[in-house]
Short mmCIF file of C-alpha atoms in Angstrom, two decimals:
data_model
loop_
_atom_site.label_atom_id
_atom_site.label_comp_id
_atom_site.label_asym_id
_atom_site.label_seq_id
_atom_site.Cartn_x
_atom_site.Cartn_y
_atom_site.Cartn_z
CA UNK A 1 96.42 -182.71 247.79
CA UNK A 2 95.17 -185.80 249.60
CA UNK A 3 91.74 -187.08 250.51
CA UNK A 4 91.72 -185.96 254.15
CA UNK A 5 88.66 -183.81 253.66
CA UNK A 6 88.58 -182.87 257.31
CA UNK A 7 91.61 -182.85 259.57
CA UNK A 8 91.60 -184.25 263.08
CA UNK A 9 89.42 -182.18 265.36
CA UNK A 10 91.72 -180.57 267.90
CA UNK A 11 91.30 -177.59 270.18
CA UNK A 12 94.76 -176.39 269.16
CA UNK A 13 95.79 -177.85 265.78
CA UNK A 14 99.50 -178.52 265.45
CA UNK A 15 101.69 -176.60 263.03
CA UNK A 16 101.83 -179.72 260.86
CA UNK A 17 98.04 -179.87 260.66
CA UNK A 18 97.74 -176.15 259.85
CA UNK A 19 100.40 -176.38 257.15
CA UNK A 20 98.64 -179.40 255.69
CA UNK A 21 95.31 -177.57 255.47
CA UNK A 22 97.05 -174.55 253.92
CA UNK A 23 98.80 -176.70 251.32
CA UNK A 24 95.64 -178.63 250.46
CA UNK A 25 93.61 -175.44 250.21
CA UNK A 26 95.95 -173.68 247.79
CA UNK A 27 96.43 -176.82 245.70
CA UNK A 28 92.69 -177.37 245.40
CA UNK A 29 92.13 -173.66 244.78
CA UNK A 30 94.61 -173.67 241.88
CA UNK A 31 92.93 -176.73 240.36
CA UNK A 32 89.41 -175.30 240.67
CA UNK A 33 90.48 -171.94 239.27
CA UNK A 34 91.99 -173.70 236.25
CA UNK A 35 88.81 -175.75 235.83
CA UNK A 36 86.70 -172.61 236.11
CA UNK A 37 88.86 -170.87 233.48
CA UNK A 38 88.36 -173.83 231.15
CA UNK A 39 84.59 -173.65 231.66
CA UNK A 40 84.68 -169.91 230.90
CA UNK A 41 86.67 -170.57 227.72
CA UNK A 42 84.12 -173.16 226.57
CA UNK A 43 81.24 -170.75 227.26
CA UNK A 44 83.00 -168.05 225.27
CA UNK A 45 83.60 -170.37 222.33
CA UNK A 46 79.96 -171.49 222.11
CA UNK A 47 78.75 -167.93 222.80
CA UNK A 48 76.64 -169.14 225.72
CA UNK A 49 74.03 -166.72 227.14
CA UNK A 50 74.15 -165.52 230.74
CA UNK A 51 72.06 -167.39 233.27
CA UNK A 52 69.05 -165.28 234.34
CA UNK A 53 69.79 -163.37 237.54
CA UNK A 54 67.27 -165.04 239.86
CA UNK A 55 68.13 -168.52 238.56
CA UNK A 56 71.81 -167.76 239.06
CA UNK A 57 71.20 -166.74 242.68
CA UNK A 58 69.23 -169.92 243.35
CA UNK A 59 71.87 -172.19 241.77
CA UNK A 60 74.69 -170.30 243.51
CA UNK A 61 73.29 -170.71 247.01
CA UNK A 62 72.01 -174.24 246.38
CA UNK A 63 75.48 -175.40 245.40
CA UNK A 64 77.07 -173.60 248.35
CA UNK A 65 74.58 -175.27 250.67
CA UNK A 66 75.33 -178.66 249.15
CA UNK A 67 79.08 -178.17 249.51
CA UNK A 68 78.72 -177.16 253.15
CA UNK A 69 76.67 -180.28 253.89
CA UNK A 70 79.12 -182.64 252.13
CA UNK A 71 82.44 -180.93 252.84
CA UNK A 72 83.73 -183.91 254.82
CA UNK A 73 83.35 -186.36 251.93
CA UNK A 74 84.24 -186.94 248.32
CA UNK A 75 80.85 -185.54 247.35
CA UNK A 76 82.06 -182.17 248.61
CA UNK A 77 84.94 -182.29 246.14
CA UNK A 78 82.57 -183.18 243.28
CA UNK A 79 80.16 -180.39 244.19
CA UNK A 80 83.03 -177.92 244.41
CA UNK A 81 84.04 -178.78 240.85
CA UNK A 82 80.40 -178.44 239.78
CA UNK A 83 80.18 -175.07 241.52
CA UNK A 84 83.41 -173.64 240.12
CA UNK A 85 82.62 -175.02 236.67
CA UNK A 86 79.21 -173.40 236.75
CA UNK A 87 80.64 -170.08 237.91
CA UNK A 88 83.28 -170.20 235.19
CA UNK A 89 80.70 -171.02 232.52
CA UNK A 90 78.58 -168.08 233.65
CA UNK A 91 81.67 -165.86 233.48
CA UNK A 92 82.17 -166.62 229.79
CA UNK A 93 79.28 -164.46 228.52
CA UNK A 94 80.46 -161.55 230.69
CA UNK A 95 83.95 -161.75 229.21
CA UNK A 96 82.50 -161.89 225.70
CA UNK A 97 80.51 -158.76 226.45
CA UNK A 98 83.67 -156.89 227.48
CA UNK A 99 85.59 -158.22 224.49
CA UNK A 100 82.96 -156.70 222.24
CA UNK A 101 84.01 -153.16 223.24
CA UNK A 102 87.17 -151.47 221.84
CA UNK A 103 89.35 -151.70 224.97
CA UNK A 104 87.74 -154.82 226.40
CA UNK A 105 90.80 -157.06 226.29
CA UNK A 106 92.87 -154.42 228.13
CA UNK A 107 90.19 -154.09 230.81
CA UNK A 108 90.09 -157.86 231.34
CA UNK A 109 93.88 -158.06 231.53
CA UNK A 110 94.05 -155.17 234.00
CA UNK A 111 91.31 -156.62 236.21
CA UNK A 112 92.99 -160.04 236.16
CA UNK A 113 96.39 -158.58 237.05
CA UNK A 114 94.97 -156.47 239.87
CA UNK A 115 93.09 -159.47 241.24
CA UNK A 116 96.19 -161.68 241.17
CA UNK A 117 98.33 -159.02 242.85
CA UNK A 118 95.72 -158.35 245.53
CA UNK A 119 95.18 -162.03 246.31
CA UNK A 120 98.87 -162.90 246.44
CA UNK A 121 99.72 -159.84 248.53
CA UNK A 122 96.90 -160.37 251.04
CA UNK A 123 97.59 -164.10 251.31
CA UNK A 124 101.32 -163.55 251.79
CA UNK A 125 100.64 -160.96 254.48
CA UNK A 126 98.29 -163.28 256.37
CA UNK A 127 100.64 -166.26 256.11
CA UNK A 128 103.83 -164.45 257.07
CA UNK A 129 102.43 -162.32 259.89
CA UNK A 130 100.10 -165.04 261.24
CA UNK A 131 97.86 -162.27 262.54
CA UNK A 132 94.39 -163.04 263.87
CA UNK A 133 91.84 -161.47 261.53
CA UNK A 134 88.79 -162.75 263.39
CA UNK A 135 87.87 -159.13 264.14
CA UNK A 136 86.83 -158.90 260.46
CA UNK A 137 84.04 -161.46 260.91
CA UNK A 138 81.44 -158.87 261.98
CA UNK A 139 82.32 -156.60 259.05
CA UNK A 140 82.10 -159.57 256.67
CA UNK A 141 78.73 -160.69 258.02
CA UNK A 142 77.14 -157.24 257.93
CA UNK A 143 78.79 -156.37 254.63
CA UNK A 144 77.51 -159.54 252.98
CA UNK A 145 73.93 -158.82 254.02
CA UNK A 146 74.14 -155.17 252.90
CA UNK A 147 75.62 -156.11 249.53
CA UNK A 148 73.04 -158.85 248.90
CA UNK A 149 70.24 -156.38 249.58
CA UNK A 150 71.97 -153.78 247.44
CA UNK A 151 72.44 -156.19 244.54
CA UNK A 152 68.74 -157.04 244.58
CA UNK A 153 67.82 -153.34 244.73
CA UNK A 154 70.17 -152.48 241.86
CA UNK A 155 68.68 -155.30 239.77
CA UNK A 156 65.06 -154.39 240.53
CA UNK A 157 65.38 -150.62 240.14
CA UNK A 158 68.17 -150.63 237.54
CA UNK A 159 70.39 -148.09 239.32
CA UNK A 160 73.84 -147.83 237.64
CA UNK A 161 75.24 -145.58 240.39
CA UNK A 162 74.27 -148.13 243.05
CA UNK A 163 75.83 -150.92 241.00
CA UNK A 164 79.15 -149.04 240.93
CA UNK A 165 79.04 -148.40 244.68
CA UNK A 166 78.33 -152.10 245.21
CA UNK A 167 81.36 -153.03 243.11
CA UNK A 168 83.57 -150.93 245.38
CA UNK A 169 81.97 -152.54 248.43
CA UNK A 170 82.48 -156.03 247.01
CA UNK A 171 86.17 -155.30 246.40
CA UNK A 172 86.59 -154.34 250.07
CA UNK A 173 84.55 -157.33 251.26
CA UNK A 174 86.48 -159.75 249.05
CA UNK A 175 89.81 -158.47 250.36
CA UNK A 176 88.56 -158.82 253.93
CA UNK A 177 87.42 -162.39 253.21
CA UNK A 178 90.82 -163.34 251.80
CA UNK A 179 92.58 -162.00 254.89
CA UNK A 180 90.07 -163.58 257.27
CA UNK A 181 89.99 -167.02 255.62
CA UNK A 182 93.76 -167.25 255.24
CA UNK A 183 94.20 -166.12 258.82
CA UNK A 184 91.75 -168.79 259.97
CA UNK A 185 93.79 -171.48 258.22
CA UNK A 186 97.14 -170.23 259.50
CA UNK A 187 95.88 -169.94 263.08
CA UNK A 188 93.97 -173.24 263.11
CA UNK A 189 90.45 -171.85 263.00
CA UNK A 190 89.70 -173.59 259.70
CA UNK A 191 90.56 -177.28 259.32
CA UNK A 192 88.55 -178.15 256.21
CA UNK A 193 90.26 -177.32 252.94
CA UNK A 194 87.06 -177.63 250.90
CA UNK A 195 85.34 -174.86 252.87
CA UNK A 196 88.47 -172.73 252.74
CA UNK A 197 88.85 -173.25 248.99
CA UNK A 198 85.27 -172.25 248.24
CA UNK A 199 85.52 -169.10 250.35
CA UNK A 200 88.74 -168.02 248.64
CA UNK A 201 87.38 -168.93 245.19
CA UNK A 202 84.25 -166.82 245.66
CA UNK A 203 86.39 -163.94 246.97
CA UNK A 204 88.69 -164.06 243.94
CA UNK A 205 85.77 -164.40 241.52
CA UNK A 206 83.88 -161.45 242.99
CA UNK A 207 87.04 -159.36 243.26
CA UNK A 208 87.79 -159.88 239.57
CA UNK A 209 84.26 -159.09 238.40
CA UNK A 210 84.01 -155.99 240.59
CA UNK A 211 87.36 -154.64 239.44
CA UNK A 212 86.34 -155.32 235.85
CA UNK A 213 83.14 -153.34 236.31
CA UNK A 214 84.93 -150.45 238.03
CA UNK A 215 87.57 -150.29 235.30
CA UNK A 216 84.85 -150.43 232.66
CA UNK A 217 83.03 -147.46 234.19
CA UNK A 218 86.25 -145.48 234.58
CA UNK A 219 87.18 -146.21 230.98
CA UNK A 220 83.79 -145.14 229.63
CA UNK A 221 84.06 -141.85 231.55
CA UNK A 222 87.24 -141.11 229.66
#
């Protein structure tokens, strides 16, 4: 990964440019995922509490906004590490909660495996076929708004059934985001690897958490 935060602005990026963005994105994604995992491990070891929901939402969007504004500079890299570290640290208490139940470790392993398989499969499909997934943009935009409203409603009214439905919706939305973002890179629609990394990171993070929740509900029904 180099320090070309933003590639040359071209109407039709060359294959070399697109491959460079793809390489930088996946390299940076691997590094930030490892950093996030380390932060989660630290949180688990110190038994850190979860960040309150409203505070988490504020920090989440504030960091995303900061990254978007600084994505063409080294500050964007620093904020991305801060963001992924924060997300990982907030994941630690959730993992501890699942580990406290009898089959928690199996649920975490299953959710992790399913997430890895889904991400690798979707990414490989987008890279090898080079299909244009821009048609998913409307679904992603509407889906994001619906899920945000649903998450707030589930939190305010404490509706477990809605929370489960949201998890299913987030799985579908995350898969769509992975296809769309990878397709944008492959076809030259995305030339900034910081933006691409953050989108893929959030998709993977949400996919893992949603699968974990779905598996937890299915397991408890047994």
